[in-house]
mmCIF file of C-alpha atoms in Angstrom:
data_model
loop_
_atom_site.group_PDB
_atom_site.id
_atom_site.type_symbol
_atom_site.label_atom_id
_atom_site.label_comp_id
_atom_site.label_asym_id
_atom_site.label_seq_id
_atom_site.Cartn_x
_atom_site.Cartn_y
_atom_site.Cartn_z
ATOM 1 C CA MET L 40 -41.917 248.983 0.347
ATOM 2 C CA ALA L 41 -45.500 250.090 -0.329
ATOM 3 C CA LEU L 42 -47.706 247.933 -2.563
ATOM 4 C CA LEU L 43 -48.872 249.547 -5.834
ATOM 5 C CA LYS L 44 -47.468 253.002 -5.108
ATOM 6 C CA VAL L 45 -48.764 255.691 -7.514
ATOM 7 C CA LYS L 46 -47.808 259.370 -7.764
ATOM 8 C CA PHE L 47 -50.640 261.902 -7.957
ATOM 9 C CA ASN L 48 -50.928 265.587 -8.712
ATOM 10 C CA GLN L 49 -53.996 267.750 -8.198
ATOM 11 C CA LYS L 50 -55.415 266.939 -11.646
ATOM 12 C CA LYS L 51 -55.022 263.162 -11.198
ATOM 13 C CA ARG L 52 -56.610 263.249 -7.747
ATOM 14 C CA VAL L 53 -59.612 265.175 -9.090
ATOM 15 C CA LYS L 54 -60.007 262.737 -11.992
ATOM 16 C CA LEU L 55 -59.748 259.756 -9.621
ATOM 17 C CA ALA L 56 -62.365 261.254 -7.273
ATOM 18 C CA GLN L 57 -64.745 262.015 -10.146
ATOM 19 C CA GLY L 58 -64.263 258.565 -11.673
ATOM 20 C CA LEU L 59 -64.873 256.867 -8.329
ATOM 21 C CA TRP L 60 -67.977 258.985 -7.731
ATOM 22 C CA LEU L 61 -69.378 257.785 -11.071
ATOM 23 C CA MET L 62 -68.342 254.155 -10.415
ATOM 24 C CA ASN L 63 -69.992 254.214 -6.995
ATOM 25 C CA TRP L 64 -73.301 255.234 -8.491
ATOM 26 C CA PHE L 65 -72.958 252.479 -11.089
ATOM 27 C CA SER L 66 -72.358 250.150 -8.131
ATOM 28 C CA VAL L 67 -75.577 251.390 -6.517
ATOM 29 C CA PHE L 68 -77.459 250.323 -9.657
ATOM 30 C CA ALA L 69 -75.551 247.009 -9.573
ATOM 31 C CA GLY L 70 -76.734 246.589 -5.962
ATOM 32 C CA ILE L 71 -80.316 247.202 -7.093
ATOM 33 C CA LEU L 72 -79.793 244.532 -9.772
ATOM 34 C CA VAL L 73 -78.492 242.018 -7.197
ATOM 35 C CA PHE L 74 -81.438 242.826 -4.898
ATOM 36 C CA SER L 75 -83.888 242.366 -7.804
ATOM 37 C CA MET L 76 -82.332 239.010 -8.745
ATOM 38 C CA GLY L 77 -82.659 237.798 -5.158
ATOM 39 C CA LEU L 78 -86.279 238.937 -5.006
ATOM 40 C CA PHE L 79 -87.099 237.284 -8.344
ATOM 41 C CA LEU L 80 -85.457 233.993 -7.273
ATOM 42 C CA LYS L 81 -87.319 234.062 -3.951
ATOM 43 C CA ILE L 82 -90.649 234.525 -5.748
ATOM 44 C CA GLU L 83 -89.834 231.688 -8.179
ATOM 45 C CA LEU L 84 -88.967 229.368 -5.290
ATOM 46 C CA ARG L 85 -92.104 230.311 -3.359
ATOM 47 C CA LYS L 86 -94.232 229.490 -6.417
ATOM 48 C CA ARG L 87 -93.238 225.852 -6.010
ATOM 49 C CA SER L 88 -92.655 225.710 -2.267
ATOM 50 C CA GLU L 89 -95.271 222.891 -2.049
ATOM 51 C CA VAL L 90 -92.881 220.530 -3.850
ATOM 52 C CA MET L 91 -89.814 221.528 -1.838
ATOM 53 C CA ASP L 92 -88.957 219.719 1.358
ATOM 54 C CA ASN L 93 -87.447 222.586 3.389
ATOM 55 C CA SER L 94 -86.481 226.243 3.304
ATOM 56 C CA GLU L 95 -82.718 225.727 2.758
ATOM 57 C CA SER L 96 -83.113 226.759 -0.871
ATOM 58 C CA HIS L 97 -84.099 230.284 0.273
ATOM 59 C CA PHE L 98 -80.588 230.903 1.615
ATOM 60 C CA VAL L 99 -79.391 232.024 -1.836
ATOM 61 C CA PRO L 100 -82.157 234.587 -2.549
ATOM 62 C CA ASN L 101 -81.981 235.920 1.021
ATOM 63 C CA SER L 102 -78.207 236.363 0.651
ATOM 64 C CA LEU L 103 -78.648 238.161 -2.673
ATOM 65 C CA ILE L 104 -81.266 240.498 -1.190
ATOM 66 C CA LEU L 105 -78.989 241.317 1.771
ATOM 67 C CA MET L 106 -75.941 241.892 -0.471
ATOM 68 C CA GLY L 107 -77.994 244.140 -2.739
ATOM 69 C CA ILE L 108 -79.124 246.314 0.177
ATOM 70 C CA LEU L 109 -75.595 246.525 1.627
ATOM 71 C CA SER L 110 -74.154 247.362 -1.797
ATOM 72 C CA CYS L 111 -76.550 250.285 -2.226
ATOM 73 C CA ALA L 112 -75.761 251.567 1.277
ATOM 74 C CA PHE L 113 -71.960 251.202 1.024
ATOM 75 C CA ASN L 114 -71.661 252.675 -2.453
ATOM 76 C CA GLY L 115 -74.030 255.550 -1.745
ATOM 77 C CA PHE L 116 -71.883 256.469 1.255
ATOM 78 C CA ALA L 117 -68.657 256.091 -0.782
ATOM 79 C CA GLY L 118 -70.093 258.312 -3.506
ATOM 80 C CA LYS L 119 -70.629 261.062 -0.943
ATOM 81 C CA ILE L 120 -67.006 260.695 0.288
ATOM 82 C CA CYS L 121 -65.634 260.898 -3.262
ATOM 83 C CA TYR L 122 -67.728 263.975 -4.000
ATOM 84 C CA ASP L 123 -66.551 265.724 -0.808
ATOM 85 C CA SER L 124 -62.913 264.797 -1.477
ATOM 86 C CA LEU L 125 -62.847 267.490 -4.171
ATOM 87 C CA ASP L 126 -63.050 270.042 -1.359
ATOM 88 C CA PRO L 127 -60.295 269.637 1.322
ATOM 89 C CA ALA L 128 -62.466 271.342 3.955
ATOM 90 C CA LYS L 129 -65.344 268.892 3.422
ATOM 91 C CA PHE L 130 -63.028 265.887 3.149
ATOM 92 C CA ALA L 131 -61.466 266.586 6.561
ATOM 93 C CA LYS L 132 -64.581 265.325 8.402
ATOM 94 C CA TRP L 133 -64.387 261.937 6.609
ATOM 95 C CA LYS L 134 -60.726 261.223 7.412
ATOM 96 C CA PRO L 135 -61.319 259.410 10.760
ATOM 97 C CA LEU L 136 -63.997 257.208 9.159
ATOM 98 C CA LEU L 137 -62.144 256.131 6.043
ATOM 99 C CA LYS L 138 -60.012 253.344 7.545
ATOM 100 C CA PRO L 139 -62.941 251.616 9.331
ATOM 101 C CA TYR L 140 -65.058 252.096 6.209
ATOM 102 C CA LEU L 141 -62.413 250.493 3.977
ATOM 103 C CA ALA L 142 -62.139 247.574 6.428
ATOM 104 C CA LEU L 143 -65.914 247.110 6.202
ATOM 105 C CA CYS L 144 -65.695 247.259 2.397
ATOM 106 C CA PHE L 145 -63.036 244.538 2.479
ATOM 107 C CA PHE L 146 -65.251 242.184 4.511
ATOM 108 C CA PHE L 147 -68.269 243.086 2.356
ATOM 109 C CA ASN L 148 -66.353 242.070 -0.787
ATOM 110 C CA ILE L 149 -65.353 238.768 0.825
ATOM 111 C CA LEU L 150 -69.020 238.057 1.616
ATOM 112 C CA LEU L 151 -70.054 239.052 -1.909
ATOM 113 C CA PHE L 152 -67.506 236.625 -3.357
ATOM 114 C CA PHE L 153 -68.825 233.776 -1.169
ATOM 115 C CA VAL L 154 -72.417 234.555 -2.203
ATOM 116 C CA ALA L 155 -71.319 234.264 -5.853
ATOM 117 C CA LEU L 156 -69.741 230.863 -5.092
ATOM 118 C CA ILE L 157 -72.862 229.691 -3.229
ATOM 119 C CA CYS L 158 -74.952 230.451 -6.328
ATOM 120 C CA PHE L 159 -72.822 227.902 -8.212
ATOM 121 C CA LEU L 160 -72.621 225.329 -5.393
ATOM 122 C CA MET L 161 -76.259 225.082 -4.199
ATOM 123 C CA ARG L 162 -77.180 222.440 -6.793
ATOM 124 C CA GLY L 163 -76.663 219.487 -4.411
ATOM 125 C CA SER L 164 -78.822 220.941 -1.643
ATOM 126 C CA LEU L 165 -81.519 221.945 -4.115
ATOM 127 C CA GLU L 166 -81.549 218.472 -5.657
ATOM 128 C CA SER L 167 -82.246 216.723 -2.325
ATOM 129 C CA THR L 168 -84.865 219.352 -1.449
ATOM 130 C CA LEU L 169 -86.720 218.814 -4.726
ATOM 131 C CA ALA L 170 -86.431 215.015 -4.617
ATOM 132 C CA GLN L 171 -88.071 214.715 -1.188
ATOM 133 C CA GLY L 172 -90.575 217.506 -1.809
ATOM 134 C CA LEU L 173 -91.804 216.002 -5.091
ATOM 135 C CA LYS L 174 -92.043 212.554 -3.495
ATOM 136 C CA ASN L 175 -94.279 213.925 -0.735
ATOM 137 C CA GLY L 176 -96.304 215.996 -3.195
ATOM 138 C CA MET L 177 -97.062 212.953 -5.365
ATOM 139 C CA LYS L 178 -98.263 211.032 -2.274
ATOM 140 C CA PHE L 179 -100.813 213.782 -1.592
ATOM 141 C CA TYR L 180 -101.957 214.001 -5.236
ATOM 142 C CA ARG L 181 -105.125 212.010 -4.532
ATOM 143 C CA ASP L 182 -106.121 213.968 -1.381
ATOM 144 C CA THR L 183 -108.434 216.372 -3.189
ATOM 145 C CA ASP L 184 -110.916 216.298 -0.282
ATOM 146 C CA THR L 185 -108.337 216.751 2.499
ATOM 147 C CA PRO L 186 -108.024 220.318 3.879
ATOM 148 C CA GLY L 187 -104.515 221.660 3.340
ATOM 149 C CA ARG L 188 -103.794 219.162 0.554
ATOM 150 C CA CYS L 189 -106.666 219.726 -1.856
ATOM 151 C CA PHE L 190 -104.494 222.024 -3.990
ATOM 152 C CA MET L 191 -101.712 219.459 -4.505
ATOM 153 C CA LYS L 192 -103.303 217.779 -7.539
ATOM 154 C CA LYS L 193 -103.549 221.089 -9.386
ATOM 155 C CA THR L 194 -99.987 222.021 -8.342
ATOM 156 C CA ILE L 195 -98.504 218.758 -9.631
ATOM 157 C CA ASP L 196 -100.542 218.805 -12.848
ATOM 158 C CA MET L 197 -99.576 222.398 -13.661
ATOM 159 C CA LEU L 198 -95.953 221.616 -12.844
ATOM 160 C CA GLN L 199 -95.868 218.600 -15.197
ATOM 161 C CA ILE L 200 -97.545 220.565 -17.999
ATOM 162 C CA GLU L 201 -95.346 223.666 -17.619
ATOM 163 C CA PHE L 202 -92.013 221.830 -17.354
ATOM 164 C CA LYS L 203 -92.941 218.941 -19.683
ATOM 165 C CA CYS L 204 -92.034 216.329 -17.097
ATOM 166 C CA CYS L 205 -93.614 213.345 -15.369
ATOM 167 C CA GLY L 206 -93.113 211.987 -11.859
ATOM 168 C CA ASN L 207 -90.110 212.549 -9.643
ATOM 169 C CA ASN L 208 -87.410 210.675 -11.587
ATOM 170 C CA GLY L 209 -89.699 209.511 -14.413
ATOM 171 C CA PHE L 210 -93.226 208.347 -15.266
ATOM 172 C CA LYS L 211 -92.718 204.955 -13.521
ATOM 173 C CA ASP L 212 -92.814 206.754 -10.144
ATOM 174 C CA TRP L 213 -96.605 206.961 -10.528
ATOM 175 C CA PHE L 214 -96.794 203.150 -10.653
ATOM 176 C CA GLU L 215 -95.559 202.972 -7.026
ATOM 177 C CA ILE L 216 -98.182 205.209 -5.383
ATOM 178 C CA GLN L 217 -101.957 205.317 -5.306
ATOM 179 C CA TRP L 218 -102.689 208.578 -7.111
ATOM 180 C CA ILE L 219 -106.392 207.861 -7.731
ATOM 181 C CA SER L 220 -108.642 208.864 -4.825
ATOM 182 C CA ASN L 221 -110.807 206.176 -3.175
ATOM 183 C CA ARG L 222 -113.739 208.456 -3.915
ATOM 184 C CA TYR L 223 -113.513 207.490 -7.600
ATOM 185 C CA LEU L 224 -113.028 203.744 -7.120
ATOM 186 C CA ASP L 225 -115.817 201.216 -7.431
ATOM 187 C CA PHE L 226 -115.117 198.865 -4.513
ATOM 188 C CA SER L 227 -117.798 196.455 -5.736
ATOM 189 C CA SER L 228 -115.705 195.798 -8.868
ATOM 190 C CA LYS L 229 -113.680 192.569 -8.824
ATOM 191 C CA GLU L 230 -110.739 194.250 -10.573
ATOM 192 C CA VAL L 231 -110.508 196.968 -7.905
ATOM 193 C CA LYS L 232 -110.785 194.415 -5.072
ATOM 194 C CA ASP L 233 -108.090 192.201 -6.594
ATOM 195 C CA ARG L 234 -105.677 195.106 -7.041
ATOM 196 C CA ILE L 235 -106.162 196.274 -3.453
ATOM 197 C CA LYS L 236 -105.774 192.729 -2.063
ATOM 198 C CA SER L 237 -102.633 192.120 -4.117
ATOM 199 C CA ASN L 238 -100.913 195.023 -2.391
ATOM 200 C CA VAL L 239 -99.501 194.633 1.121
ATOM 201 C CA ASP L 240 -100.499 198.173 2.130
ATOM 202 C CA GLY L 241 -103.961 197.840 0.630
ATOM 203 C CA ARG L 242 -103.362 200.505 -2.009
ATOM 204 C CA TYR L 243 -104.839 200.688 -5.497
ATOM 205 C CA LEU L 244 -101.757 200.667 -7.728
ATOM 206 C CA VAL L 245 -101.962 200.828 -11.529
ATOM 207 C CA ASP L 246 -99.466 201.122 -14.360
ATOM 208 C CA GLY L 247 -100.931 204.471 -15.300
ATOM 209 C CA VAL L 248 -100.134 208.165 -14.969
ATOM 210 C CA PRO L 249 -102.133 211.416 -14.623
ATOM 211 C CA PHE L 250 -103.248 213.177 -17.804
ATOM 212 C CA SER L 251 -100.684 215.945 -17.254
ATOM 213 C CA CYS L 252 -97.904 213.484 -18.171
ATOM 214 C CA CYS L 253 -99.177 213.287 -21.763
ATOM 215 C CA ASN L 254 -97.182 214.893 -24.531
ATOM 216 C CA PRO L 255 -99.619 216.861 -26.733
ATOM 217 C CA SER L 256 -97.107 216.842 -29.603
ATOM 218 C CA SER L 257 -97.434 213.071 -29.983
ATOM 219 C CA PRO L 258 -99.493 212.012 -33.036
ATOM 220 C CA ARG L 259 -101.004 209.083 -31.133
ATOM 221 C CA PRO L 260 -103.766 209.579 -28.525
ATOM 222 C CA CYS L 261 -102.293 209.493 -25.049
ATOM 223 C CA ILE L 262 -101.803 206.077 -23.486
ATOM 224 C CA GLN L 263 -101.932 206.931 -19.807
ATOM 225 C CA TYR L 264 -103.447 203.680 -18.493
ATOM 226 C CA GLN L 265 -102.035 200.166 -18.839
ATOM 227 C CA VAL L 266 -98.800 201.695 -20.060
ATOM 228 C CA THR L 267 -96.867 198.405 -19.733
ATOM 229 C CA ASN L 268 -99.638 196.184 -21.185
ATOM 230 C CA ASN L 269 -98.886 195.661 -24.883
ATOM 231 C CA SER L 270 -102.102 193.685 -25.526
ATOM 232 C CA ALA L 271 -104.318 196.485 -24.211
ATOM 233 C CA HIS L 272 -103.450 198.754 -27.148
ATOM 234 C CA TYR L 273 -103.378 198.228 -30.893
ATOM 235 C CA SER L 274 -99.939 198.128 -32.561
ATOM 236 C CA TYR L 275 -98.161 198.943 -29.337
ATOM 237 C CA ASP L 276 -94.908 197.688 -27.828
ATOM 238 C CA TYR L 277 -93.994 199.050 -24.430
ATOM 239 C CA GLN L 278 -90.288 198.309 -24.871
ATOM 240 C CA THR L 279 -89.820 199.850 -28.312
ATOM 241 C CA GLU L 280 -92.728 202.245 -28.773
ATOM 242 C CA GLU L 281 -91.932 205.948 -28.507
ATOM 243 C CA LEU L 282 -94.214 206.668 -25.554
ATOM 244 C CA ASN L 283 -96.374 209.763 -25.760
ATOM 245 C CA LEU L 284 -95.566 210.575 -22.145
ATOM 246 C CA TRP L 285 -92.948 213.011 -20.906
ATOM 247 C CA ARG L 286 -89.859 210.942 -20.190
ATOM 248 C CA ARG L 287 -87.983 213.487 -18.102
ATOM 249 C CA GLY L 288 -88.626 213.538 -14.354
ATOM 250 C CA CYS L 289 -89.788 216.776 -12.723
ATOM 251 C CA ARG L 290 -86.845 216.744 -10.312
ATOM 252 C CA GLU L 291 -84.420 216.939 -13.222
ATOM 253 C CA ALA L 292 -86.505 219.589 -15.007
ATOM 254 C CA LEU L 293 -86.816 221.838 -11.944
ATOM 255 C CA LEU L 294 -83.175 221.305 -11.000
ATOM 256 C CA HIS L 295 -82.050 222.375 -14.478
ATOM 257 C CA TYR L 296 -84.369 225.402 -14.374
ATOM 258 C CA TYR L 297 -83.203 226.666 -10.969
ATOM 259 C CA SER L 298 -79.544 225.678 -11.432
ATOM 260 C CA SER L 299 -79.234 227.567 -14.714
ATOM 261 C CA MET L 300 -80.934 230.561 -13.099
ATOM 262 C CA MET L 301 -78.591 230.488 -10.078
ATOM 263 C CA SER L 302 -75.523 230.019 -12.291
ATOM 264 C CA SER L 303 -76.472 233.079 -14.343
ATOM 265 C CA MET L 304 -77.020 235.057 -11.149
ATOM 266 C CA GLY L 305 -73.691 233.812 -9.759
ATOM 267 C CA ALA L 306 -71.912 235.076 -12.888
ATOM 268 C CA VAL L 307 -73.571 238.499 -12.511
ATOM 269 C CA VAL L 308 -72.649 238.666 -8.799
ATOM 270 C CA LEU L 309 -69.059 237.732 -9.684
ATOM 271 C CA LEU L 310 -68.905 240.649 -12.150
ATOM 272 C CA VAL L 311 -70.360 242.952 -9.486
ATOM 273 C CA TRP L 312 -67.708 241.684 -7.047
ATOM 274 C CA LEU L 313 -64.923 242.544 -9.518
ATOM 275 C CA PHE L 314 -66.404 246.009 -10.001
ATOM 276 C CA GLU L 315 -66.782 246.528 -6.237
ATOM 277 C CA THR L 316 -63.172 245.404 -5.668
ATOM 278 C CA SER L 317 -61.883 247.912 -8.229
ATOM 279 C CA VAL L 318 -63.921 250.663 -6.523
ATOM 280 C CA MET L 319 -62.451 249.705 -3.139
ATOM 281 C CA VAL L 320 -58.905 249.780 -4.555
ATOM 282 C CA GLY L 321 -59.555 253.185 -6.132
ATOM 283 C CA LEU L 322 -60.974 254.537 -2.875
ATOM 284 C CA ARG L 323 -57.900 253.309 -0.999
ATOM 285 C CA LEU L 324 -55.602 255.100 -3.500
ATOM 286 C CA LEU L 325 -57.646 258.282 -3.145
ATOM 287 C CA HIS L 326 -57.555 258.051 0.648
ATOM 288 C CA THR L 327 -53.780 257.555 0.865
ATOM 289 C CA SER L 328 -53.010 260.172 -1.813
ATOM 290 C CA LEU L 329 -54.987 262.796 0.100
ATOM 291 C CA GLU L 330 -53.482 261.820 3.452
ATOM 292 C CA SER L 331 -49.910 261.960 2.145
ATOM 293 C CA ILE L 332 -50.127 265.568 0.932
ATOM 294 C CA ALA L 333 -47.069 267.211 2.483
ATOM 295 C CA ASN L 334 -48.562 270.700 2.655
ATOM 296 C CA PRO L 335 -52.331 270.703 3.247
ATOM 297 C CA GLU L 336 -52.428 274.435 2.537
ATOM 298 C CA ASP L 337 -51.152 273.749 -0.976
ATOM 299 C CA PRO L 338 -53.658 271.277 -2.493
ATOM 300 C CA GLU L 339 -51.877 271.381 -5.868
ATOM 301 C CA CYS L 340 -48.719 269.710 -4.568
ATOM 302 C CA GLU L 341 -47.868 266.151 -5.522
ATOM 303 C CA SER L 342 -48.553 263.161 -3.277
ATOM 304 C CA GLU L 343 -48.319 259.381 -3.303
ATOM 305 C CA GLY L 344 -51.060 256.810 -2.991
ATOM 306 C CA TRP L 345 -50.791 253.089 -2.287
ATOM 307 C CA ILE L 346 -52.839 250.004 -1.513
ATOM 308 C CA LEU L 347 -50.707 248.777 1.398
ATOM 309 C CA GLU L 348 -48.207 250.947 3.222
ATOM 310 C CA ASN L 349 -45.789 247.981 3.440
ATOM 311 C CA SER L 350 -45.325 244.883 1.333
ATOM 312 C CA LEU L 351 -47.899 242.093 1.561
ATOM 313 C CA LYS L 352 -45.523 239.919 3.601
ATOM 314 C CA ASP L 353 -44.782 242.702 6.108
ATOM 315 C CA THR L 354 -48.465 243.605 6.366
ATOM 316 C CA LEU L 355 -49.422 239.997 7.167
ATOM 317 C CA LYS L 356 -46.674 239.866 9.796
ATOM 318 C CA SER L 357 -47.893 243.039 11.478
ATOM 319 C CA VAL L 358 -51.488 241.781 11.456
ATOM 320 C CA LEU L 359 -50.436 238.478 13.056
ATOM 321 C CA GLU L 360 -48.397 240.322 15.685
ATOM 322 C CA SER L 361 -51.356 242.555 16.488
ATOM 323 C CA LEU L 362 -53.573 239.488 16.900
ATOM 324 C CA LYS L 363 -50.994 237.855 19.181
ATOM 325 C CA LYS L 364 -50.808 241.002 21.322
ATOM 326 C CA ILE L 365 -54.599 241.056 21.645
ATOM 327 C CA GLY L 366 -54.537 237.370 22.637
ATOM 328 C CA LYS L 367 -51.824 237.932 25.249
ATOM 329 C CA PHE L 368 -53.646 240.965 26.622
ATOM 330 C CA ASN L 369 -56.847 238.943 27.061
ATOM 331 C CA GLN L 370 -54.876 236.125 28.708
ATOM 332 C CA VAL L 371 -53.236 238.537 31.173
ATOM 333 C CA GLU L 372 -56.627 239.991 32.049
ATOM 334 C CA ALA L 373 -58.060 236.507 32.605
ATOM 335 C CA ASP L 374 -55.081 235.529 34.815
ATOM 336 C CA ALA L 375 -55.448 238.749 36.824
ATOM 337 C CA GLU L 376 -59.142 238.072 37.398
ATOM 338 C CA GLY L 377 -58.341 234.483 38.441
ATOM 339 C CA GLY L 378 -55.682 235.710 40.919
ATOM 340 C CA GLU L 379 -58.102 238.147 42.493
ATOM 341 C CA GLY L 380 -60.646 235.383 42.882
ATOM 342 C CA GLU L 381 -58.144 233.122 44.618
ATOM 343 C CA GLU L 382 -57.039 235.866 47.002
ATOM 344 C CA GLY L 383 -60.626 236.646 47.811
ATOM 345 C CA GLY L 384 -61.291 232.955 48.454
ATOM 346 C CA LYS L 385 -58.454 232.548 50.964
ATOM 347 C CA THR L 386 -59.450 232.251 54.659
ATOM 348 C CA PRO L 387 -57.228 233.879 57.300
ATOM 349 C CA ALA L 388 -55.350 231.467 59.547
ATOM 350 C CA ILE L 389 -56.504 231.466 63.211
ATOM 351 C CA THR L 390 -53.946 230.650 65.975
ATOM 352 C CA THR L 391 -55.023 229.493 69.338
ATOM 353 C CA VAL L 392 -53.002 230.096 72.524
ATOM 354 C CA SER L 393 -53.209 227.402 75.191
#
């Protein structure tokens, strides 16, 4: 028994073809939207590529760009088919291509669905990428005179100001690295010498943070040096005082920014997938309703359209049987080739007469 069998007359077929033509062009615009989202996300990721450890995060925008291009191509082609289906003479040339095209549409929709899921599931990979990238970026903060790294200070400062964050996981991350360049240290000072000697790696570590960690909304002037020293500041308690530094780490801020963006894009792609699936189903009904016309010379006669010619169970069985036949055919060919090789490798027996 056919799945989702529908009866059509000439009027219904024309309405279905016209509706699908319109839906396909809406799908072309949806493809342009998906392409634009991928391009926008790629640009946003490239803006902060210096604080990202690898290029894995670009898998999502690249997938969106590819799906957008394919969507425009597939739906533009389908729109042409639907337009020509109004004329039986023009539709005849598309008949041999419709089954392969629908198979391609099926696989395209599967890929589109997986891209939508990836948009929701890339948070873990993005988190590790940002964590390592920010850690490396903070190490190079002081290298303002090193070629290839001189821009890192500006990048980190602008990042902390724009996203209202400080450090990787928090402001204490700056206590563990030397973020002040040796160029601005007075090595004749006893304090500087003592700090460097007290560290195993010979680094100048302070309980301070860059100026970009300061919260301008705080009523108190920024305490960016000797943050943990209560006696260094008037009426100040490190444990209880509401610090005028950004408390949120930049990893968390960037992760929230990109995750919310990808989730929104995933929701849009999911809606596009639903729309594309409905277009594919409609195109299948149109295809079968036109093919099942009993008298091609009488286009006004009734016909039937369906999604699957047999039930879902029977269709799966036939597909599995076809796959088994292909597997057996390949095995027979391989055995035949092996037999020929063995026969060719045999050496004729030589008898000697004494």
